[in-house]
XYZ file of C-alpha atoms in Angstrom:
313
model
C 21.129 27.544 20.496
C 21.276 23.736 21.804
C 19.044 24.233 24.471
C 16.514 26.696 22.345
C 15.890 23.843 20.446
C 15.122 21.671 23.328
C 12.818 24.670 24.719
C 10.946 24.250 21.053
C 10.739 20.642 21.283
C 9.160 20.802 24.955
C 7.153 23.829 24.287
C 5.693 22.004 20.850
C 5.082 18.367 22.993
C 2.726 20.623 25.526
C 1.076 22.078 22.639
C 0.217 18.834 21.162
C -0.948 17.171 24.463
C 1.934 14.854 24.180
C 3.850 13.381 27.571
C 7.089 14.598 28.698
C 8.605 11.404 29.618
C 11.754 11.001 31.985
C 14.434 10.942 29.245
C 13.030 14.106 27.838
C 14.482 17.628 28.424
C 12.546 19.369 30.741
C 13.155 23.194 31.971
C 14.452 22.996 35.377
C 11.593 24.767 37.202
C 9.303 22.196 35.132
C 11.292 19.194 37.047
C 11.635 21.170 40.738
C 8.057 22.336 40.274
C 7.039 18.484 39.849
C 9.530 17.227 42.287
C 7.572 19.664 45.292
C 3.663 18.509 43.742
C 4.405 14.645 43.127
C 6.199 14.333 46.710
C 3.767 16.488 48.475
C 1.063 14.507 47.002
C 2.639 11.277 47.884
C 3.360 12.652 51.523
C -0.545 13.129 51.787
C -1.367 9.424 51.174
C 1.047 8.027 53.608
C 0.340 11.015 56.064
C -3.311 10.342 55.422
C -3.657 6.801 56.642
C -2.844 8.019 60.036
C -6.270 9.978 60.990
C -8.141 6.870 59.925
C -6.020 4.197 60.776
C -6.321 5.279 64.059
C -10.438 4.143 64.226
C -9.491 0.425 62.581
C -9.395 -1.367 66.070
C -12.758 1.173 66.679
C -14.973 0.432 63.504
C -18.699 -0.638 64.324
C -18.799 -3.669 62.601
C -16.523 -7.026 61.729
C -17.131 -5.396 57.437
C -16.799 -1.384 58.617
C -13.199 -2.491 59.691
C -12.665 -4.773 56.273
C -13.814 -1.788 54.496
C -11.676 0.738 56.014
C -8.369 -1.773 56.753
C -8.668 -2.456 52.295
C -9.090 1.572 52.258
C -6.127 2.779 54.571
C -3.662 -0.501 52.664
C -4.531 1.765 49.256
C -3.695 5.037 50.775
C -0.219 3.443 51.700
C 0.103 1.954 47.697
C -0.680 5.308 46.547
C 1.910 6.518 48.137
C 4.115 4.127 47.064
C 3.210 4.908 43.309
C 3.492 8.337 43.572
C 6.844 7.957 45.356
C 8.526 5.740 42.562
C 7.035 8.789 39.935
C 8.753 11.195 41.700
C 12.352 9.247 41.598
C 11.857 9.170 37.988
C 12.923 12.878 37.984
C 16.084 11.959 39.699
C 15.422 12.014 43.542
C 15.810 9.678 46.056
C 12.971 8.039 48.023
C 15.726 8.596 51.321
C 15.497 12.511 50.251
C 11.856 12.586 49.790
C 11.335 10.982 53.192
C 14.187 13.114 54.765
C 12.072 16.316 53.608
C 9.120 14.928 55.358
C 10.630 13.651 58.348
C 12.281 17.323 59.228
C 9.407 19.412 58.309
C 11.069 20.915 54.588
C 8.220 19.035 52.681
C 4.979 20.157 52.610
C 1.567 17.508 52.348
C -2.320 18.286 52.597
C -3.674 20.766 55.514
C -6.513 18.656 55.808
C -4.730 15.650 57.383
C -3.865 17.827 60.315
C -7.331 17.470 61.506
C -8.206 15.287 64.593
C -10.764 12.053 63.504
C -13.208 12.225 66.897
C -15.954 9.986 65.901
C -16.794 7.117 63.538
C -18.711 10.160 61.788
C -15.240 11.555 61.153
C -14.410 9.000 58.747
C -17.461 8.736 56.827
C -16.973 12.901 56.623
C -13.419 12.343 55.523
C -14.322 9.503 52.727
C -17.053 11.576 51.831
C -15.587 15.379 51.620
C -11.902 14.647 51.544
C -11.563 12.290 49.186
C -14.278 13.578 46.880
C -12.245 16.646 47.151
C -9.081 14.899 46.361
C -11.072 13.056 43.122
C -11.853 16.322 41.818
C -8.269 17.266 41.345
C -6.790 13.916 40.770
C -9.276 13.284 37.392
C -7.789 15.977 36.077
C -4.229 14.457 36.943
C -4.578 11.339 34.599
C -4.056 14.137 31.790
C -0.884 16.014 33.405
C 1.778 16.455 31.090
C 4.055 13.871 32.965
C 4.259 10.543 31.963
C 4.780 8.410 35.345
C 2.052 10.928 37.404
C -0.783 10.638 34.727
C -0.118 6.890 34.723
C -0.186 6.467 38.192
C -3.241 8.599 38.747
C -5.208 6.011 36.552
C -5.392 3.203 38.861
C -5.174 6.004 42.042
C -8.724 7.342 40.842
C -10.665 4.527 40.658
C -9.427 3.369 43.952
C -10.070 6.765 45.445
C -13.653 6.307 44.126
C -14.585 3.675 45.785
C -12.593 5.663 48.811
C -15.649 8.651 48.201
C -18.329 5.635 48.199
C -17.615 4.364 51.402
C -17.668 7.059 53.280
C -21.179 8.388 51.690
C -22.643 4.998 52.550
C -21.412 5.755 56.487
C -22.471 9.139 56.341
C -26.784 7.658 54.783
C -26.118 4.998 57.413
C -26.166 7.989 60.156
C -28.201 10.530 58.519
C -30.642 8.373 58.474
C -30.542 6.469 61.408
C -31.112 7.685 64.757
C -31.287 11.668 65.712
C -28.179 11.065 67.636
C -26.362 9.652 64.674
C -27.692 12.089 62.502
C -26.500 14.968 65.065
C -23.301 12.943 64.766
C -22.926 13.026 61.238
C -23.933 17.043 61.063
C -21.184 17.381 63.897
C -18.533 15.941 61.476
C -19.694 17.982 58.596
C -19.478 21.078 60.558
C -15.775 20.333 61.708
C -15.131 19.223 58.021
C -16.670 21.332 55.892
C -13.791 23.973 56.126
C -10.806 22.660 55.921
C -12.112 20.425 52.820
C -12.767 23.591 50.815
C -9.217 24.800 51.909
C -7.880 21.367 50.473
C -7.781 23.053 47.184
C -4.625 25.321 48.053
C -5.098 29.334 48.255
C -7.108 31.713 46.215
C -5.575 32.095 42.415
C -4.117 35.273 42.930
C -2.578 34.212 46.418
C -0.865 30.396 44.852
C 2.656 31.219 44.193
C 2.722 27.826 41.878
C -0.985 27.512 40.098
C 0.247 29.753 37.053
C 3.270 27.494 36.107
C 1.331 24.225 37.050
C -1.451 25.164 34.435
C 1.204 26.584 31.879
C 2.795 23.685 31.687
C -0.275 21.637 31.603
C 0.731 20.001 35.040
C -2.795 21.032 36.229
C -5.663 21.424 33.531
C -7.869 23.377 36.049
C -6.868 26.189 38.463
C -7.882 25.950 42.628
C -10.466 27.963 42.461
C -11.974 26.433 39.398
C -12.116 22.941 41.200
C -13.484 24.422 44.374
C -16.325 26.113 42.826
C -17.144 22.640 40.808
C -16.494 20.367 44.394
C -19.287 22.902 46.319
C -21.677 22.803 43.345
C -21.498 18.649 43.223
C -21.698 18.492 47.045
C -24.785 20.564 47.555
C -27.226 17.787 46.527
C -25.568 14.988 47.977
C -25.881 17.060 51.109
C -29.971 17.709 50.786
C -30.411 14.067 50.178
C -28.296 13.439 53.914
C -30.892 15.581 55.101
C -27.837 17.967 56.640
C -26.588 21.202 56.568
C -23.533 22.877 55.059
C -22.307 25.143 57.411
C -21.935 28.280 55.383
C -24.530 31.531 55.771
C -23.185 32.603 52.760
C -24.288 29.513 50.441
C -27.309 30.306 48.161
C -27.727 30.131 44.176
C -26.707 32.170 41.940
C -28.450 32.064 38.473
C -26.413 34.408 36.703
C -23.723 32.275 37.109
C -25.493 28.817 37.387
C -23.035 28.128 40.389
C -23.279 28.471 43.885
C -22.066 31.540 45.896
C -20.452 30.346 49.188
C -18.709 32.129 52.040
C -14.639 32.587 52.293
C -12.489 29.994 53.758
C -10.750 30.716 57.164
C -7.562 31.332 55.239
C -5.390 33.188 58.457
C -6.227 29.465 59.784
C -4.862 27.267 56.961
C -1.226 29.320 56.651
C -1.283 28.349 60.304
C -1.665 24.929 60.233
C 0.461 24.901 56.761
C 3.096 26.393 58.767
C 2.817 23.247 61.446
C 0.708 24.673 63.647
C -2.498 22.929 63.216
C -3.800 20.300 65.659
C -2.296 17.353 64.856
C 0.637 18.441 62.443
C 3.463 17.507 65.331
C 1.347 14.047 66.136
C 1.330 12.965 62.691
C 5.227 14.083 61.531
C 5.724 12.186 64.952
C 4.247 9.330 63.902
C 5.757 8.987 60.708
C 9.536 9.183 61.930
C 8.394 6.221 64.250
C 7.343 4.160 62.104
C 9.893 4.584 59.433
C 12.880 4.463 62.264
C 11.023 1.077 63.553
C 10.364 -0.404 59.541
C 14.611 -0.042 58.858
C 14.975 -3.570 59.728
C 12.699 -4.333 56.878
C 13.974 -2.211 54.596
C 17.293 -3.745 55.280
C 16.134 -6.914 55.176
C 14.735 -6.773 51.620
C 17.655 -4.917 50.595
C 20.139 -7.251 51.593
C 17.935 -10.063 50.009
C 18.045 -8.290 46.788
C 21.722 -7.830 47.139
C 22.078 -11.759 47.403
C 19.573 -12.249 44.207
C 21.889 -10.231 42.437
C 24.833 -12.115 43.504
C 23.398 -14.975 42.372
C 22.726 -14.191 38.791
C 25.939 -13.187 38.257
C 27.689 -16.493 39.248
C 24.887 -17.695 37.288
């Protein structure tokens, strides 16, 4: 009867738009279900500072690499927000990384794609993280305190994310026909895996039903891919390029566009660790956080000795 009630009392606070907040009962799928989205989430910003860290020392110019060095430093603070949400549900940052680090955790298909040319990252500020605005807006209103909060400030930095890499993209649409060959070469390779961003089909997502039930998600994956293709399509025509899709073309019954079916064989593969890059980036990762322990140490031991101190104090 006990837990009934607290059923009622979390069933009534979703009704009412209220936030579950960490001290509140929550079902136990409701807290695993989060545990998987917040983490994987949060695995996809540190994950996705690799593919464009790697064209820093690259950039074309002294404010390209300002730009993109202030872009990749929020990528790793999102992260770190997202991380600290997640540990609110009663996990351990060591366990989230450990999940990563040995291939149980899951984070974005799209940051298993090579970055080839300086094109690449105006296609991924562009695509990628217009993409990843699309379903992070909608975020700010989950149902979980410490995500929606953290999605406030992680929006408005992930705008200006979507701004710089639209101004590289007009910088090479309209510059040169080489650059603008260049910049149709990365929207090509892009296109794709961006509209794949947005997880599988409704039927096919084992976890869109719950996530929308419990007002985790406000809009299903198919609902946000129609409305990222339908903003896209102008931005595109003003670049003067082409989305690479036969099957793109108006429909005014629905006021929508129609567009063509995502290589979907393709994204289980590389979801499964097969894609491109997936072994280079997990790689990566395990460096770096094996070479950063004397850091973490570091600061740990210092906050050990702050404590120590205030309680002679």
């Amino acid at each position: 009867m006990e837990n009934t009630n607290f059923e009622v009392v979390f069933e009534d606070k979703l009704q009412r738009n209220e936030m579950i907040e960490p001290k509140d009962w929550m079902p136990d799928n409701y807290r695993k279900h989060l545990i998987r989205q917040i983490s994987q989430h949060a695995h996809s910003e540190i994950i996705g500072m690799l593919p464009e860290g790697n064209w820093i020392s690259r950039a074309p110019s002294l404010r390209a690499k300002m730009v993109l060095l202030a872009k990749v430093q929020d990528e790793g603070g999102h992260g770190l927000y997202l991380y600290t949400a997640a540990e609110t549900l009663g996990i351990s940052r060591d366990e989230l990384l450990d999940a990563l680090h040995t291939g149980k955790a899951k984070y974005s298909s799209i940051f298993n794609y090579p970055t080839l040319t300086w094109a690449d990252i105006g296609a991924v500020g562009w695509l990628v993280d217009g993409a990843a605005i699309m379903n992070q807006v909608m975020l700010q209103r989950t149902s979980y305190g410490p995500y929606s909060r953290a999605m406030i400030r992680i929006c408005k930095e992930e705008s200006f994310h979507q701004r710089q890499g639209y101004e590289i993209m007009c910088h090479l649409a309209f510059g040169t026909p080489a650059q603008k060959q260049m910049a149709q070469d990365a929207l090509n390779r892009w296109w794709w895996p961006t509209l794949m961003m947005f997880g599988p089909t409704d039927d096919k997502s084992p976890n869109s039903a719950n996530a929308v039930k419990w007002k985790i998600k406000r809009e299903s994956n198919d609902q946000l891919r129609q409305r990222f293709v339908n903003q896209t399509i102008s931005q595109t025509e003003y670049l003067g390029l082409t989305i690479p899709d036969k099957d793109l073309k108006w429909n005014e019954e629905r006021q929508a566009y129609d567009f063509g079916t995502p290589d979907w064989t393709e994204f289980e593969n590389v979801i499964k660790g097969n894609g491109p890059c997936n072994k280079e980036r997990i790689t990566a990762r395990v460096k770096a956080h094996t070479e950063g322990a004397w850091v973490r140490e570091a600061a740990q031991a210092f906050a050990d000795k702050r404590k120590e101190s205030a309680v002679a104090a």
